[in-house]
Structures are given as structure tokens and as C-alpha cells.
PDB file of C-alpha atoms in Angstrom:
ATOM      1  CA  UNK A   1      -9.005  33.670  -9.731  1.00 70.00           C
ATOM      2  CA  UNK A   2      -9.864  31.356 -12.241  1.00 82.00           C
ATOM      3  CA  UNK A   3     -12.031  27.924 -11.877  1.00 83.00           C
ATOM      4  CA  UNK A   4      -9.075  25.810 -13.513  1.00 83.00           C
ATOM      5  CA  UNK A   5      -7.287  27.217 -10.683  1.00 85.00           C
ATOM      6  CA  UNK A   6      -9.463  26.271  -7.952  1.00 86.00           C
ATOM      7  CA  UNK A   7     -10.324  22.975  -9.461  1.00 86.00           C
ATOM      8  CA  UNK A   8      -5.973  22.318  -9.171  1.00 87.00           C
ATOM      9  CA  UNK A   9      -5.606  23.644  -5.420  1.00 90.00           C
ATOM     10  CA  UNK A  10      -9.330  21.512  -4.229  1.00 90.00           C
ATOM     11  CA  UNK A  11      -7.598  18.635  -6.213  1.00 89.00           C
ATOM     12  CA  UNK A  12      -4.593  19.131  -4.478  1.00 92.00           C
ATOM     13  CA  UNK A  13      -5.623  19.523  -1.180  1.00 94.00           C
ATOM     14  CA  UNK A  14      -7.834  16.782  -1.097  1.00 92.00           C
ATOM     15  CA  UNK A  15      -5.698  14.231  -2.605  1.00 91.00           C
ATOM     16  CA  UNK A  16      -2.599  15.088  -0.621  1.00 93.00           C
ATOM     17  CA  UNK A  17      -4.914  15.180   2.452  1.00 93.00           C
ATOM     18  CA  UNK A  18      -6.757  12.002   1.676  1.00 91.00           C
ATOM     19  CA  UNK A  19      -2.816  10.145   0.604  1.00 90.00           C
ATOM     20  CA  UNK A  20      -1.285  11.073   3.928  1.00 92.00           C
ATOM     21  CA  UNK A  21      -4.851  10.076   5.859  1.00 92.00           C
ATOM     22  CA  UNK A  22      -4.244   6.655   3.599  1.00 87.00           C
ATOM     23  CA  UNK A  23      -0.757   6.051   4.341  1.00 88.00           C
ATOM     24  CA  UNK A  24      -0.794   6.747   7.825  1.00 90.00           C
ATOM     25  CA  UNK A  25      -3.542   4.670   8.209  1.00 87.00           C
ATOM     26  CA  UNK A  26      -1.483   1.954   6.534  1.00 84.00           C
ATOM     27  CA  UNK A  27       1.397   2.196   7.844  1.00 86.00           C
ATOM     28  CA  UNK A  28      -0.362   2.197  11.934  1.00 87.00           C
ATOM     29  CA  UNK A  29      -2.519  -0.849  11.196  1.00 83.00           C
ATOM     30  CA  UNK A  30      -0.213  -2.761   8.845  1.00 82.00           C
ATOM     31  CA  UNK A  31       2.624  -2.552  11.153  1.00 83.00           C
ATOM     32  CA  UNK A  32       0.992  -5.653  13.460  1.00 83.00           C
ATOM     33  CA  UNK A  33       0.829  -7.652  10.438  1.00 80.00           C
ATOM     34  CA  UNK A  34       4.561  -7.215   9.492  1.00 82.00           C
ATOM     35  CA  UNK A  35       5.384  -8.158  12.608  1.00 83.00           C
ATOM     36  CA  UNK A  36       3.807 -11.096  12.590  1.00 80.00           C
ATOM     37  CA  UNK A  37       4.920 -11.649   8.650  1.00 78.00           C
ATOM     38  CA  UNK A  38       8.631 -10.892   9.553  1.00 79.00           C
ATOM     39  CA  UNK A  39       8.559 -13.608  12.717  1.00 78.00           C
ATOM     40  CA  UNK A  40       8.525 -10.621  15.298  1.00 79.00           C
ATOM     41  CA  UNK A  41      11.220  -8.769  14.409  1.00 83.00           C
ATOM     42  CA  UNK A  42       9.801  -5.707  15.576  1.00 86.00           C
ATOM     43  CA  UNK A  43      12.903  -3.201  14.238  1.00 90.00           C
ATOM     44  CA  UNK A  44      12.539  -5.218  10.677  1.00 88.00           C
ATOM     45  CA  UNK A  45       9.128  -4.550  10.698  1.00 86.00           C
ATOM     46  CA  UNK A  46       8.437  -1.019  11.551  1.00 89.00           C
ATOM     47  CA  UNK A  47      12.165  -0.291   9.013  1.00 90.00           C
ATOM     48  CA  UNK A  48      10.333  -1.945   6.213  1.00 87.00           C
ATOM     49  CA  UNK A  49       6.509  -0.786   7.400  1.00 88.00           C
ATOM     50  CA  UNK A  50       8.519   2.884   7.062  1.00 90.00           C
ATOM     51  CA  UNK A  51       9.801   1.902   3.961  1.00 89.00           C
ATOM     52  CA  UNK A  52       6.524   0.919   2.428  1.00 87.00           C
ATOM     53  CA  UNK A  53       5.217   3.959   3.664  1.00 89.00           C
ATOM     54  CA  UNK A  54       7.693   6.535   1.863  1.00 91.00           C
ATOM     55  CA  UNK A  55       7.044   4.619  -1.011  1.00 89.00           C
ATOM     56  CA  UNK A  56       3.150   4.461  -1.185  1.00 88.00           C
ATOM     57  CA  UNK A  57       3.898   8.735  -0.729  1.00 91.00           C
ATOM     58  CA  UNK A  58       6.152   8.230  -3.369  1.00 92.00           C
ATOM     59  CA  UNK A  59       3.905   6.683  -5.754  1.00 90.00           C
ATOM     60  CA  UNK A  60       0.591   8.137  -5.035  1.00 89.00           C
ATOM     61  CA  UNK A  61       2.183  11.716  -4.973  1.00 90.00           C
ATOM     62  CA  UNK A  62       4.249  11.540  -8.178  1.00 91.00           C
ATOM     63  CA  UNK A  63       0.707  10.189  -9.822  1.00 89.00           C
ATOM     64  CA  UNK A  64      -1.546  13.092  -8.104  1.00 89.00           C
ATOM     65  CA  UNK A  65       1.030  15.262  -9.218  1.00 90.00           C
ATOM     66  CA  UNK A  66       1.204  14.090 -12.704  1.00 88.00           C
ATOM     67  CA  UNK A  67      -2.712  13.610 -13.195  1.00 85.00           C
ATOM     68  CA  UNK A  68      -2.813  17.569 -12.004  1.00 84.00           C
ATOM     69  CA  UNK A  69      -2.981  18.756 -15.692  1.00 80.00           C
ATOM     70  CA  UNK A  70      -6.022  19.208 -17.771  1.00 71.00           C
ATOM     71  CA  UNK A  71      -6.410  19.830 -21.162  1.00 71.00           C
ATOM     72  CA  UNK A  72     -10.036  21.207 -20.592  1.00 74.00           C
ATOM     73  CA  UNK A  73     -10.597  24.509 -19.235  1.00 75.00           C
ATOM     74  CA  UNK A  74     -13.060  25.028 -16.349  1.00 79.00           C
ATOM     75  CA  UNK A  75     -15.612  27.689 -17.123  1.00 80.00           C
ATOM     76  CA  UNK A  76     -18.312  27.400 -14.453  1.00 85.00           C
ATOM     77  CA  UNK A  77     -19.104  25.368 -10.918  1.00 85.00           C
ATOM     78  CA  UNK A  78     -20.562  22.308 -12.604  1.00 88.00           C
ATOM     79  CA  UNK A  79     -17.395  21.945 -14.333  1.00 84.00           C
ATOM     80  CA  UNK A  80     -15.430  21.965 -11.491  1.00 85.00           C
ATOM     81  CA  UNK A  81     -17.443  19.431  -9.841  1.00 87.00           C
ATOM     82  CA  UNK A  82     -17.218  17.530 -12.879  1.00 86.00           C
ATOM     83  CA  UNK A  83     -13.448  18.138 -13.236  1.00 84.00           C
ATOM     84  CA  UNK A  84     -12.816  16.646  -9.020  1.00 87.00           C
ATOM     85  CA  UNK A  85     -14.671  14.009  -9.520  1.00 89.00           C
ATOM     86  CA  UNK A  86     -12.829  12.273 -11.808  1.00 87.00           C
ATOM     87  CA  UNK A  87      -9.362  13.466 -11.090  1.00 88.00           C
ATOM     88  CA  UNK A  88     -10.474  12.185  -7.146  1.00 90.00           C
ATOM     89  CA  UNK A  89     -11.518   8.938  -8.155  1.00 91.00           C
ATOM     90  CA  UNK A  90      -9.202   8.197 -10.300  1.00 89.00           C
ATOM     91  CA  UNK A  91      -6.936   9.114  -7.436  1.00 88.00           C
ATOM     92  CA  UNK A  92      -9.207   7.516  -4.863  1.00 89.00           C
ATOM     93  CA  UNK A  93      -8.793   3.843  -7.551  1.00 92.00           C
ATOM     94  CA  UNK A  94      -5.128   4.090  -7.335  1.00 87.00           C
ATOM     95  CA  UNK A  95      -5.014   4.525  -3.524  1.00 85.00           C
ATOM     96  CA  UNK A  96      -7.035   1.424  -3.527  1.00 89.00           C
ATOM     97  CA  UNK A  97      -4.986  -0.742  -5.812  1.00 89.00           C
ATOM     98  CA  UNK A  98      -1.950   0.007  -4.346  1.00 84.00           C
ATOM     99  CA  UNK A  99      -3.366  -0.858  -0.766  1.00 83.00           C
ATOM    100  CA  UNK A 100      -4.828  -3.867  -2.040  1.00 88.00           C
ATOM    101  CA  UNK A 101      -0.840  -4.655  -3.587  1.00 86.00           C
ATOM    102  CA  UNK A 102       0.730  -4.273  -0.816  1.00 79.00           C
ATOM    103  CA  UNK A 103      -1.676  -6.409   1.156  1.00 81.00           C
ATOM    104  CA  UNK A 104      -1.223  -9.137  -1.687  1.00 86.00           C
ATOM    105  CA  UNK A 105       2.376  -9.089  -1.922  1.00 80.00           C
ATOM    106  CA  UNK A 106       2.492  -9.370   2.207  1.00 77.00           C
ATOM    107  CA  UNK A 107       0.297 -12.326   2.567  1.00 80.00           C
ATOM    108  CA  UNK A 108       1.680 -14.284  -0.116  1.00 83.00           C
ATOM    109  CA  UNK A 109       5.116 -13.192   2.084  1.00 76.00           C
ATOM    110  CA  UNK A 110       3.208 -14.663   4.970  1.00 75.00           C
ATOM    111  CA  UNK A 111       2.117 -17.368   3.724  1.00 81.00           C
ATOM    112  CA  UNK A 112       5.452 -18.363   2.356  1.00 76.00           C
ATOM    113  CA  UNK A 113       6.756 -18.343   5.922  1.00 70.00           C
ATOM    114  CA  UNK A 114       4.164 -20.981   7.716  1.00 70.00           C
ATOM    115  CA  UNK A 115       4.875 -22.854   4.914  1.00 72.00           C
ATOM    116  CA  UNK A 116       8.290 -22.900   5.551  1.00 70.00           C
ATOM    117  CA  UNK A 117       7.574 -23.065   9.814  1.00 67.00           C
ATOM    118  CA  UNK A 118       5.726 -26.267   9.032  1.00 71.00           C
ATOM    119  CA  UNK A 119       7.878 -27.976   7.146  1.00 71.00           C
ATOM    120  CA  UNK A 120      10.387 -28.189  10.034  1.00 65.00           C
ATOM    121  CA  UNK A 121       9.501 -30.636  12.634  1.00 63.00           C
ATOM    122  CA  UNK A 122       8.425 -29.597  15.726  1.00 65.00           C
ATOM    123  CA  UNK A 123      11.169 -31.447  17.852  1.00 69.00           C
ATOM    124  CA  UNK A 124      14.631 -32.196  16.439  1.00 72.00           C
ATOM    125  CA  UNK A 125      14.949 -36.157  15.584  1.00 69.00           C
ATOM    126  CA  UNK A 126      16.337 -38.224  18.464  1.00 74.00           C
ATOM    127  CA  UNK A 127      18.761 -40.790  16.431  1.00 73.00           C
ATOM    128  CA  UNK A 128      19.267 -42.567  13.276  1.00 75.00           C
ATOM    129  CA  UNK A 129      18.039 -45.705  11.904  1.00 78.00           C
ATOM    130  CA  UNK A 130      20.534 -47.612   9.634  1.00 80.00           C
ATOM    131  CA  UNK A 131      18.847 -49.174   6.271  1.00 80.00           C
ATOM    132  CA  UNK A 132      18.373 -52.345   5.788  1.00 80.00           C
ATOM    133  CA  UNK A 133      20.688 -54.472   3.666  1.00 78.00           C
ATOM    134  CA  UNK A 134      19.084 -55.283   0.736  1.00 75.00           C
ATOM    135  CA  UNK A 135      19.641 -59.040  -0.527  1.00 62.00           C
TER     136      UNK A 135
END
């Protein structure tokens, strides 16, 4: 078999394995924090905590997928080495960044809502005070 070859299925293997390890990761941890960002609605939170998930697979897959291709050709075990490392970290970055975007784009969700619980008072008013007539 050729070393192009098996460079693709290490490459594959590892960065399916290490996407699924990722997302599920995600998805079991993060699903406490949706709660909490979507007020406790529990069946909002794990619906969009599973749609968040089938996107991240989405996303990371299409890119391992398209990043799979390599104009160089591997001709001995130091360039297959050399050839995983990059294609897994570059992998490995965009894992990262889209972790670190979906944790962004949840807080400032979060955030948005104790704003909005504050800004309610805490007890509804008791009565009305007419204005005063001005002179």
C-alpha cells in the first residue's frame, strides 16, 4: 500500500475519532449550560444542544473531509509524520475555534437573558400615583 494512502486512512481515523470524542464531549457538558441559558427548558435545550451537535459534525466533517487531499506525495515515514501533523492540527485549530464559537455565541445568549430578568422588577407594582398638576 502506499504512504499517501496510509497518511489519508491515520488522518481519517484520527480526526473522525477525535470530532466525535469533541462533540460528544460538547454536547454532554454543554447541555447544563443551555439549560440554564434557555431558562430551564429542558426539551429546548437538549433539541437545540442536539442541534448544535449535528452541526459541529457537520462542519468539522465536511472540513476533515475536504482538507483530505494533498498535492504532495508521501514517499517515506518522516513524511507521513510530517504530512499528520499538519493536516491534525489544522484539524485540531478548527475543533477549537468552533468550540470556542459556540461558547461565545451562548454566553452572549446568556447574558442577554439576565439582562433582560433584571430589568423586570422583582414584585409587580402595587398602584398608581397620579402626576402632579403643573401650574
Amino acid at each position: 500500500m502506499d504512504r499517501t494512502v496510509i497518511a489519508y486512512v491515520i488522518y481519517l481515523v484520527v480526526s473522525i475519532g477525535l470530532t466525535v470524542w469533541v462533540a460528544r464531549t460538547l454536547s454532554r457538558n454543554g447541555r447544563v449550560f443551555l439549560a440554564d441559558v434557555l431558562h430551564g427548558n429542558e426539551k429546548l435545550a437538549d433539541a437545540v444542544n442536539h442541534l448544535l451537535v449535528v452541526g459541529f459534525y457537520l462542519v468539522n466533517l465536511g472540513f476533515v473531509a475536504l482538507y483530505l487531499s494533498d498535492d504532495e506525495t508521501v514517499t517515506d515515514t518522516r513524511g507521513v509524520f510530517e504530512a499528520l501533523s499538519t493536516k491534525l492540527g489544522v484539524v485540531l485549530l478548527v475543533l477549537g475555534v468552533m468550540h470556542l464559537a459556540n461558547v461565545y455565541v451562548l454566553n452572549r445568549i446568556r447574558r442577554r437573558g439576565v439582562m433582560e430578568r433584571e430589568q423586570n422588577p422583582p414584585v409587580p407594582p402595587q398602584g398608581w400615583t397620579v402626576p402632579a398638576a403643573q401650574a
